[in-house]
PDB file of C-alpha atoms in Angstrom:
ATOM      1  CA  MET G   1     109.722  88.486 176.612  1.00 62.00           C
ATOM      2  CA  SER G   2     109.135  86.210 173.623  1.00 74.00           C
ATOM      3  CA  GLU G   3     110.699  82.764 173.601  1.00 81.00           C
ATOM      4  CA  PHE G   4     114.031  82.727 171.768  1.00 90.00           C
ATOM      5  CA  LEU G   5     113.949  79.868 169.266  1.00 91.00           C
ATOM      6  CA  ALA G   6     116.900  78.658 167.223  1.00 95.00           C
ATOM      7  CA  LEU G   7     116.612  79.259 163.474  1.00 95.00           C
ATOM      8  CA  HIS G   8     116.138  75.544 162.785  1.00 95.00           C
ATOM      9  CA  ASP G   9     113.190  75.362 165.208  1.00 96.00           C
ATOM     10  CA  ILE G  10     111.589  78.461 163.693  1.00 96.00           C
ATOM     11  CA  ILE G  11     111.782  76.985 160.191  1.00 95.00           C
ATOM     12  CA  CYS G  12     110.304  73.677 161.370  1.00 96.00           C
ATOM     13  CA  ARG G  13     107.388  75.450 163.063  1.00 96.00           C
ATOM     14  CA  MET G  14     106.755  77.599 159.989  1.00 94.00           C
ATOM     15  CA  ARG G  15     106.669  74.534 157.753  1.00 93.00           C
ATOM     16  CA  ALA G  16     104.070  73.029 160.095  1.00 95.00           C
ATOM     17  CA  ALA G  17     101.904  76.193 160.249  1.00 94.00           C
ATOM     18  CA  GLN G  18      98.526  75.758 158.567  1.00 91.00           C
ATOM     19  CA  ALA G  19      97.354  79.378 158.377  1.00 89.00           C
ATOM     20  CA  PRO G  20      99.033  82.729 157.509  1.00 89.00           C
ATOM     21  CA  ARG G  21      98.058  84.142 160.925  1.00 90.00           C
ATOM     22  CA  ASP G  22     100.059  81.367 162.612  1.00 94.00           C
ATOM     23  CA  VAL G  23     103.089  82.195 160.463  1.00 95.00           C
ATOM     24  CA  TRP G  24     102.755  85.898 161.320  1.00 94.00           C
ATOM     25  CA  LYS G  25     102.565  85.192 165.068  1.00 94.00           C
ATOM     26  CA  LEU G  26     105.707  83.062 164.867  1.00 95.00           C
ATOM     27  CA  VAL G  27     107.482  85.814 162.912  1.00 95.00           C
ATOM     28  CA  VAL G  28     106.504  88.498 165.417  1.00 95.00           C
ATOM     29  CA  ASP G  29     107.566  86.398 168.406  1.00 96.00           C
ATOM     30  CA  SER G  30     110.875  85.437 166.758  1.00 96.00           C
ATOM     31  CA  PHE G  31     111.736  89.023 165.826  1.00 96.00           C
ATOM     32  CA  HIS G  32     110.777  90.410 169.244  1.00 95.00           C
ATOM     33  CA  ALA G  33     113.003  87.812 170.908  1.00 95.00           C
ATOM     34  CA  ARG G  34     115.868  89.135 168.761  1.00 94.00           C
ATOM     35  CA  GLY G  35     115.451  92.760 169.794  1.00 93.00           C
ATOM     36  CA  ILE G  36     113.197  93.882 166.945  1.00 96.00           C
ATOM     37  CA  GLU G  37     110.541  96.298 168.182  1.00 95.00           C
ATOM     38  CA  LYS G  38     108.721  97.190 164.953  1.00 97.00           C
ATOM     39  CA  ILE G  39     107.808  95.010 161.970  1.00 97.00           C
ATOM     40  CA  SER G  40     106.470  96.219 158.635  1.00 95.00           C
ATOM     41  CA  TYR G  41     105.457  93.838 155.839  1.00 95.00           C
ATOM     42  CA  HIS G  42     104.387  95.247 152.482  1.00 92.00           C
ATOM     43  CA  ARG G  43     103.004  92.579 150.176  1.00 86.00           C
ATOM     44  CA  TYR G  44     103.200  93.352 146.448  1.00 74.00           C
ATOM     45  CA  GLN G  45     101.085  91.655 143.811  1.00 57.00           C
ATOM     46  CA  THR G  46     102.502  91.623 140.260  1.00 48.00           C
ATOM     47  CA  PRO G  47     101.273  92.114 137.625  1.00 42.00           C
ATOM     48  CA  LEU G  48      98.819  94.810 138.635  1.00 37.00           C
ATOM     49  CA  THR G  49      95.201  93.826 138.209  1.00 40.00           C
ATOM     50  CA  SER G  50      93.770  97.342 138.096  1.00 39.00           C
ATOM     51  CA  ASP G  51      94.700 100.864 137.140  1.00 41.00           C
ATOM     52  CA  ASP G  52      95.000 101.760 140.832  1.00 44.00           C
ATOM     53  CA  GLU G  53      98.507 100.688 141.850  1.00 47.00           C
ATOM     54  CA  THR G  54      97.588 100.923 145.536  1.00 45.00           C
ATOM     55  CA  SER G  55      95.245  97.953 145.087  1.00 46.00           C
ATOM     56  CA  SER G  56      98.288  95.712 144.658  1.00 59.00           C
ATOM     57  CA  ILE G  57      99.893  96.643 148.021  1.00 74.00           C
ATOM     58  CA  ARG G  58      98.910  95.303 151.421  1.00 82.00           C
ATOM     59  CA  VAL G  59     100.603  96.666 154.544  1.00 86.00           C
ATOM     60  CA  ILE G  60     100.789  94.654 157.786  1.00 90.00           C
ATOM     61  CA  ALA G  61     102.597  96.060 160.813  1.00 93.00           C
ATOM     62  CA  ASP G  62     103.412  95.318 164.435  1.00 95.00           C
ATOM     63  CA  GLY G  63     104.993  97.530 167.087  1.00 95.00           C
ATOM     64  CA  PHE G  64     104.197 100.849 165.388  1.00 94.00           C
ATOM     65  CA  SER G  65     101.625 103.138 166.990  1.00 92.00           C
ATOM     66  CA  SER G  66      98.106 102.710 165.635  1.00 90.00           C
ATOM     67  CA  ASP G  67      98.070 106.428 164.740  1.00 91.00           C
ATOM     68  CA  TRP G  68     101.158 106.051 162.553  1.00 93.00           C
ATOM     69  CA  VAL G  69      99.894 102.882 160.848  1.00 91.00           C
ATOM     70  CA  CYS G  70      96.514 104.455 160.074  1.00 89.00           C
ATOM     71  CA  HIS G  71      98.184 107.618 158.792  1.00 92.00           C
ATOM     72  CA  TYR G  72     100.667 105.622 156.685  1.00 91.00           C
ATOM     73  CA  ILE G  73      97.872 103.649 155.011  1.00 88.00           C
ATOM     74  CA  GLU G  74      95.211 106.351 154.721  1.00 87.00           C
ATOM     75  CA  ALA G  75      97.668 108.949 153.367  1.00 90.00           C
ATOM     76  CA  LYS G  76      99.171 106.281 151.068  1.00 89.00           C
ATOM     77  CA  LEU G  77     102.642 107.110 152.344  1.00 92.00           C
ATOM     78  CA  PHE G  78     103.896 103.829 150.891  1.00 89.00           C
ATOM     79  CA  LEU G  79     103.800 105.634 147.536  1.00 89.00           C
ATOM     80  CA  VAL G  80     106.387 108.205 148.699  1.00 93.00           C
ATOM     81  CA  ASP G  81     108.314 106.150 151.260  1.00 95.00           C
ATOM     82  CA  PRO G  82     111.730 105.706 149.571  1.00 96.00           C
ATOM     83  CA  ILE G  83     112.796 102.786 151.773  1.00 96.00           C
ATOM     84  CA  PRO G  84     110.552 100.029 150.305  1.00 93.00           C
ATOM     85  CA  GLY G  85     111.214 101.386 146.823  1.00 91.00           C
ATOM     86  CA  TYR G  86     114.969 101.085 147.211  1.00 95.00           C
ATOM     87  CA  ALA G  87     114.608  97.672 148.882  1.00 95.00           C
ATOM     88  CA  ARG G  88     113.049  96.364 145.669  1.00 91.00           C
ATOM     89  CA  LEU G  89     116.297  97.218 143.865  1.00 92.00           C
ATOM     90  CA  ALA G  90     118.870  96.438 146.564  1.00 94.00           C
ATOM     91  CA  ALA G  91     120.752  93.146 146.590  1.00 92.00           C
ATOM     92  CA  THR G  92     121.373  93.205 150.350  1.00 95.00           C
ATOM     93  CA  PRO G  93     119.630  94.563 153.474  1.00 97.00           C
ATOM     94  CA  PHE G  94     120.365  98.172 154.436  1.00 97.00           C
ATOM     95  CA  PHE G  95     119.635 100.519 157.348  1.00 97.00           C
ATOM     96  CA  TRP G  96     116.738 102.986 157.124  1.00 97.00           C
ATOM     97  CA  SER G  97     118.989 105.853 158.166  1.00 95.00           C
ATOM     98  CA  ASP G  98     121.342 105.164 155.263  1.00 96.00           C
ATOM     99  CA  ILE G  99     118.704 105.666 152.557  1.00 96.00           C
ATOM    100  CA  PRO G 100     119.749 109.296 151.732  1.00 95.00           C
ATOM    101  CA  LYS G 101     123.262 108.026 151.003  1.00 95.00           C
ATOM    102  CA  LEU G 102     122.096 105.078 148.913  1.00 95.00           C
ATOM    103  CA  THR G 103     119.740 106.711 146.431  1.00 94.00           C
ATOM    104  CA  ARG G 104     118.671 110.114 145.174  1.00 92.00           C
ATOM    105  CA  ILE G 105     115.894 111.534 147.345  1.00 92.00           C
ATOM    106  CA  GLY G 106     113.404 114.071 146.015  1.00 93.00           C
ATOM    107  CA  GLU G 107     111.491 116.739 147.873  1.00 95.00           C
ATOM    108  CA  VAL G 108     108.476 114.507 148.539  1.00 95.00           C
ATOM    109  CA  GLU G 109     110.645 111.645 149.796  1.00 95.00           C
ATOM    110  CA  ASN G 110     112.609 114.033 152.029  1.00 95.00           C
ATOM    111  CA  ALA G 111     109.353 115.299 153.499  1.00 96.00           C
ATOM    112  CA  TYR G 112     108.372 111.726 154.306  1.00 96.00           C
ATOM    113  CA  LEU G 113     111.715 111.006 156.002  1.00 96.00           C
ATOM    114  CA  LYS G 114     111.261 114.175 158.066  1.00 95.00           C
ATOM    115  CA  GLU G 115     107.796 113.027 159.095  1.00 95.00           C
ATOM    116  CA  MET G 116     109.222 109.624 159.979  1.00 94.00           C
ATOM    117  CA  GLU G 117     111.871 111.300 162.159  1.00 93.00           C
ATOM    118  CA  GLU G 118     109.275 113.437 163.929  1.00 94.00           C
ATOM    119  CA  ALA G 119     107.274 110.290 164.689  1.00 93.00           C
ATOM    120  CA  ASN G 120     110.338 108.912 166.543  1.00 93.00           C
ATOM    121  CA  LEU G 121     110.348 105.655 164.616  1.00 94.00           C
ATOM    122  CA  GLY G 122     114.068 105.184 165.155  1.00 94.00           C
ATOM    123  CA  ASP G 123     116.282 103.116 162.878  1.00 96.00           C
ATOM    124  CA  GLY G 124     115.914  99.676 161.364  1.00 97.00           C
ATOM    125  CA  ILE G 125     116.824  97.450 158.450  1.00 98.00           C
ATOM    126  CA  ALA G 126     115.048  96.936 155.145  1.00 98.00           C
ATOM    127  CA  PHE G 127     115.091  94.186 152.531  1.00 98.00           C
ATOM    128  CA  GLN G 128     112.902  92.371 150.049  1.00 96.00           C
ATOM    129  CA  VAL G 129     111.653  88.796 150.265  1.00 96.00           C
ATOM    130  CA  PHE G 130     110.760  86.784 147.186  1.00 93.00           C
ATOM    131  CA  GLY G 131     107.860  84.515 146.288  1.00 88.00           C
ATOM    132  CA  PRO G 132     106.470  82.593 143.303  1.00 80.00           C
ATOM    133  CA  ALA G 133     105.162  84.424 140.235  1.00 71.00           C
ATOM    134  CA  MET G 134     106.826  87.660 141.440  1.00 77.00           C
ATOM    135  CA  ASN G 135     104.752  87.728 144.640  1.00 82.00           C
ATOM    136  CA  ASN G 136     107.432  89.667 146.492  1.00 90.00           C
ATOM    137  CA  ALA G 137     107.264  91.746 149.653  1.00 93.00           C
ATOM    138  CA  TYR G 138     109.150  94.421 151.565  1.00 95.00           C
ATOM    139  CA  VAL G 139     110.184  93.812 155.167  1.00 97.00           C
ATOM    140  CA  GLY G 140     111.157  96.618 157.535  1.00 97.00           C
ATOM    141  CA  LEU G 141     112.473  95.769 161.007  1.00 98.00           C
ATOM    142  CA  GLY G 142     112.834  98.602 163.527  1.00 97.00           C
ATOM    143  CA  PHE G 143     115.101  98.533 166.577  1.00 94.00           C
ATOM    144  CA  ALA G 144     114.198  99.804 170.024  1.00 87.00           C
ATOM    145  CA  GLN G 145     115.770 103.140 170.941  1.00 84.00           C
ATOM    146  CA  GLY G 146     119.361 102.674 172.106  1.00 84.00           C
ATOM    147  CA  THR G 147     119.664  99.165 170.667  1.00 86.00           C
ATOM    148  CA  PRO G 148     122.962  98.591 168.846  1.00 88.00           C
ATOM    149  CA  ARG G 149     122.888  97.738 165.165  1.00 90.00           C
ATOM    150  CA  PRO G 150     122.752  93.983 164.575  1.00 93.00           C
ATOM    151  CA  SER G 151     125.800  92.282 163.135  1.00 95.00           C
ATOM    152  CA  PRO G 152     125.865  91.003 159.525  1.00 96.00           C
ATOM    153  CA  THR G 153     125.310  87.465 160.839  1.00 96.00           C
ATOM    154  CA  GLU G 154     122.308  88.570 162.907  1.00 96.00           C
ATOM    155  CA  ILE G 155     120.876  90.438 159.918  1.00 97.00           C
ATOM    156  CA  ALA G 156     121.270  87.335 157.750  1.00 97.00           C
ATOM    157  CA  GLU G 157     119.299  85.323 160.322  1.00 97.00           C
ATOM    158  CA  LEU G 158     116.516  87.910 160.413  1.00 97.00           C
ATOM    159  CA  GLN G 159     116.402  87.864 156.622  1.00 97.00           C
ATOM    160  CA  CYS G 160     116.210  84.064 156.605  1.00 97.00           C
ATOM    161  CA  ILE G 161     113.288  84.078 159.040  1.00 97.00           C
ATOM    162  CA  ALA G 162     111.399  86.626 156.932  1.00 97.00           C
ATOM    163  CA  GLN G 163     112.063  84.807 153.656  1.00 97.00           C
ATOM    164  CA  THR G 164     110.953  81.446 155.068  1.00 97.00           C
ATOM    165  CA  ALA G 165     107.781  83.025 156.442  1.00 96.00           C
ATOM    166  CA  HIS G 166     106.950  84.726 153.145  1.00 95.00           C
ATOM    167  CA  ILE G 167     107.353  81.498 151.167  1.00 94.00           C
ATOM    168  CA  ARG G 168     105.142  79.633 153.629  1.00 94.00           C
ATOM    169  CA  VAL G 169     102.418  82.288 153.386  1.00 91.00           C
ATOM    170  CA  CYS G 170     102.567  82.091 149.577  1.00 86.00           C
ATOM    171  CA  GLU G 171     102.250  78.285 149.768  1.00 86.00           C
ATOM    172  CA  LEU G 172      99.275  78.419 152.124  1.00 86.00           C
ATOM    173  CA  GLN G 173      97.476  80.989 149.990  1.00 78.00           C
ATOM    174  CA  LEU G 174      98.119  78.975 146.837  1.00 73.00           C
ATOM    175  CA  MET G 175      96.726  75.853 148.513  1.00 72.00           C
ATOM    176  CA  ASP G 176      93.651  77.858 149.499  1.00 66.00           C
ATOM    177  CA  PHE G 177      93.282  79.178 145.952  1.00 61.00           C
ATOM    178  CA  GLU G 178      93.493  75.692 144.448  1.00 58.00           C
ATOM    179  CA  THR G 179      90.956  74.375 146.947  1.00 59.00           C
ATOM    180  CA  ARG G 180      88.486  77.186 146.283  1.00 63.00           C
ATOM    181  CA  PHE G 181      88.687  77.116 142.482  1.00 64.00           C
ATOM    182  CA  GLU G 182      89.429  73.413 141.970  1.00 75.00           C
ATOM    183  CA  LEU G 183      91.007  73.746 138.546  1.00 80.00           C
ATOM    184  CA  SER G 184      91.730  70.408 136.955  1.00 84.00           C
ATOM    185  CA  ARG G 185      95.123  69.554 135.543  1.00 84.00           C
ATOM    186  CA  ARG G 186      93.846  70.062 131.979  1.00 91.00           C
ATOM    187  CA  GLU G 187      92.218  73.400 132.918  1.00 89.00           C
ATOM    188  CA  LEU G 188      95.503  74.608 134.433  1.00 86.00           C
ATOM    189  CA  GLU G 189      97.288  73.592 131.259  1.00 90.00           C
ATOM    190  CA  ILE G 190      94.822  75.542 129.122  1.00 92.00           C
ATOM    191  CA  LEU G 191      95.064  78.540 131.466  1.00 90.00           C
ATOM    192  CA  ARG G 192      98.835  78.573 130.929  1.00 89.00           C
ATOM    193  CA  TRP G 193      98.353  78.694 127.151  1.00 93.00           C
ATOM    194  CA  ILE G 194      95.726  81.440 127.515  1.00 92.00           C
ATOM    195  CA  ALA G 195      98.274  83.479 129.481  1.00 88.00           C
ATOM    196  CA  ARG G 196     100.687  83.066 126.575  1.00 89.00           C
ATOM    197  CA  GLY G 197      98.159  84.601 124.212  1.00 90.00           C
ATOM    198  CA  LYS G 198      97.161  81.440 122.356  1.00 92.00           C
ATOM    199  CA  SER G 199      93.707  81.219 120.771  1.00 93.00           C
ATOM    200  CA  ASN G 200      91.382  78.276 121.409  1.00 94.00           C
ATOM    201  CA  SER G 201      92.090  76.823 117.969  1.00 93.00           C
ATOM    202  CA  VAL G 202      95.855  77.008 118.516  1.00 94.00           C
ATOM    203  CA  ILE G 203      95.509  75.441 121.973  1.00 94.00           C
ATOM    204  CA  ALA G 204      93.459  72.630 120.426  1.00 94.00           C
ATOM    205  CA  ASP G 205      96.247  71.954 117.929  1.00 93.00           C
ATOM    206  CA  ILE G 206      98.923  72.020 120.640  1.00 92.00           C
ATOM    207  CA  LEU G 207      97.025  69.619 122.906  1.00 92.00           C
ATOM    208  CA  GLU G 208      95.762  67.529 119.982  1.00 92.00           C
ATOM    209  CA  VAL G 209      92.138  67.774 121.073  1.00 92.00           C
ATOM    210  CA  SER G 210      89.037  69.175 119.396  1.00 93.00           C
ATOM    211  CA  HIS G 211      88.238  72.878 119.294  1.00 92.00           C
ATOM    212  CA  HIS G 212      84.954  72.061 121.063  1.00 93.00           C
ATOM    213  CA  THR G 213      86.845  70.424 123.952  1.00 94.00           C
ATOM    214  CA  VAL G 214      89.016  73.494 124.438  1.00 94.00           C
ATOM    215  CA  ASP G 215      85.974  75.788 124.277  1.00 94.00           C
ATOM    216  CA  THR G 216      84.355  73.756 127.058  1.00 94.00           C
ATOM    217  CA  HIS G 217      87.456  73.850 129.245  1.00 93.00           C
ATOM    218  CA  VAL G 218      87.874  77.607 128.725  1.00 94.00           C
ATOM    219  CA  ARG G 219      84.280  78.239 129.825  1.00 93.00           C
ATOM    220  CA  ARG G 220      84.882  76.144 132.938  1.00 91.00           C
ATOM    221  CA  VAL G 221      88.092  78.055 133.710  1.00 90.00           C
ATOM    222  CA  PHE G 222      86.244  81.378 133.392  1.00 90.00           C
ATOM    223  CA  ASP G 223      83.430  80.138 135.652  1.00 87.00           C
ATOM    224  CA  LYS G 224      85.784  78.819 138.336  1.00 84.00           C
ATOM    225  CA  LEU G 225      87.957  81.936 138.357  1.00 83.00           C
ATOM    226  CA  GLY G 226      84.955  84.257 138.307  1.00 80.00           C
ATOM    227  CA  VAL G 227      86.067  86.108 135.166  1.00 84.00           C
ATOM    228  CA  THR G 228      84.557  86.743 131.744  1.00 88.00           C
ATOM    229  CA  ASP G 229      87.558  87.270 129.478  1.00 88.00           C
ATOM    230  CA  ARG G 230      90.967  85.814 128.675  1.00 90.00           C
ATOM    231  CA  THR G 231      93.015  88.734 130.023  1.00 87.00           C
ATOM    232  CA  SER G 232      91.327  88.608 133.434  1.00 85.00           C
ATOM    233  CA  ALA G 233      91.777  84.837 133.560  1.00 86.00           C
ATOM    234  CA  ALA G 234      95.499  85.184 132.829  1.00 85.00           C
ATOM    235  CA  LEU G 235      95.936  87.926 135.446  1.00 81.00           C
ATOM    236  CA  ARG G 236      94.061  85.915 138.055  1.00 77.00           C
ATOM    237  CA  GLY G 237      96.179  82.859 137.328  1.00 78.00           C
ATOM    238  CA  VAL G 238      99.494  84.732 137.459  1.00 74.00           C
ATOM    239  CA  GLY G 239      98.518  86.814 140.473  1.00 66.00           C
ATOM    240  CA  SER G 240      97.566  83.699 142.454  1.00 64.00           C
ATOM    241  CA  GLY G 241     100.793  81.927 141.632  1.00 63.00           C
ATOM    242  CA  LEU G 242      98.953  79.140 139.805  1.00 64.00           C
ATOM    243  CA  ILE G 243     100.855  79.926 136.617  1.00 68.00           C
ATOM    244  CA  LEU G 244     104.052  81.790 135.854  1.00 64.00           C
ATOM    245  CA  PRO G 245     104.068  85.057 133.891  1.00 62.00           C
ATOM    246  CA  PRO G 246     104.445  84.482 130.114  1.00 59.00           C
TER     247      PRO G 246
END
């Protein structure tokens, strides 16, 4: 049985965590101690950086059978699973079993729900957590068979734990990004203007520096980000959380 920590203690430990894996372990232990058997975390990256929308989704799970997790990822069931899709629109958490009553379900989505039922996944709650630069994620928490539905207060606590964890992971990854690419304050400033579609000459006028200076900074930004064009630089900056979408 996992140690039951008060919400305040969980938040303090998350703030002290220095790696995403440490945050995940604390999340798993905290949820298990609260009667959660299965945990699903779908990380979305917006805007998309390729034509393949699946490249912007990462699925992490605990408590599900390895066969189901492999099938879910390999068959790209996250593209037809209606629960994460509705969670991205819902203002409050909802139960998995209520999804047919909450939104219109098509034939493909119904087939998925049937497959989910046959896999004996049981019921759970779903909600979205929010991060910087639209780095949001879906969280699904499944109950053990026979476990009563949590109360609204208990659900709010689970949601708080997940949201705190997601923010901490975003912070740690941003710190790692800044360390790896080491963009200077001026380079970050120029990257922000690039993302807004400004040309080098316009950026030079805005910053009151020479065109040559901006050209030099832009080349350095491209080199540090590992890109060769302005669009890729803007996408890399927004996707990492270094800059906000224009």
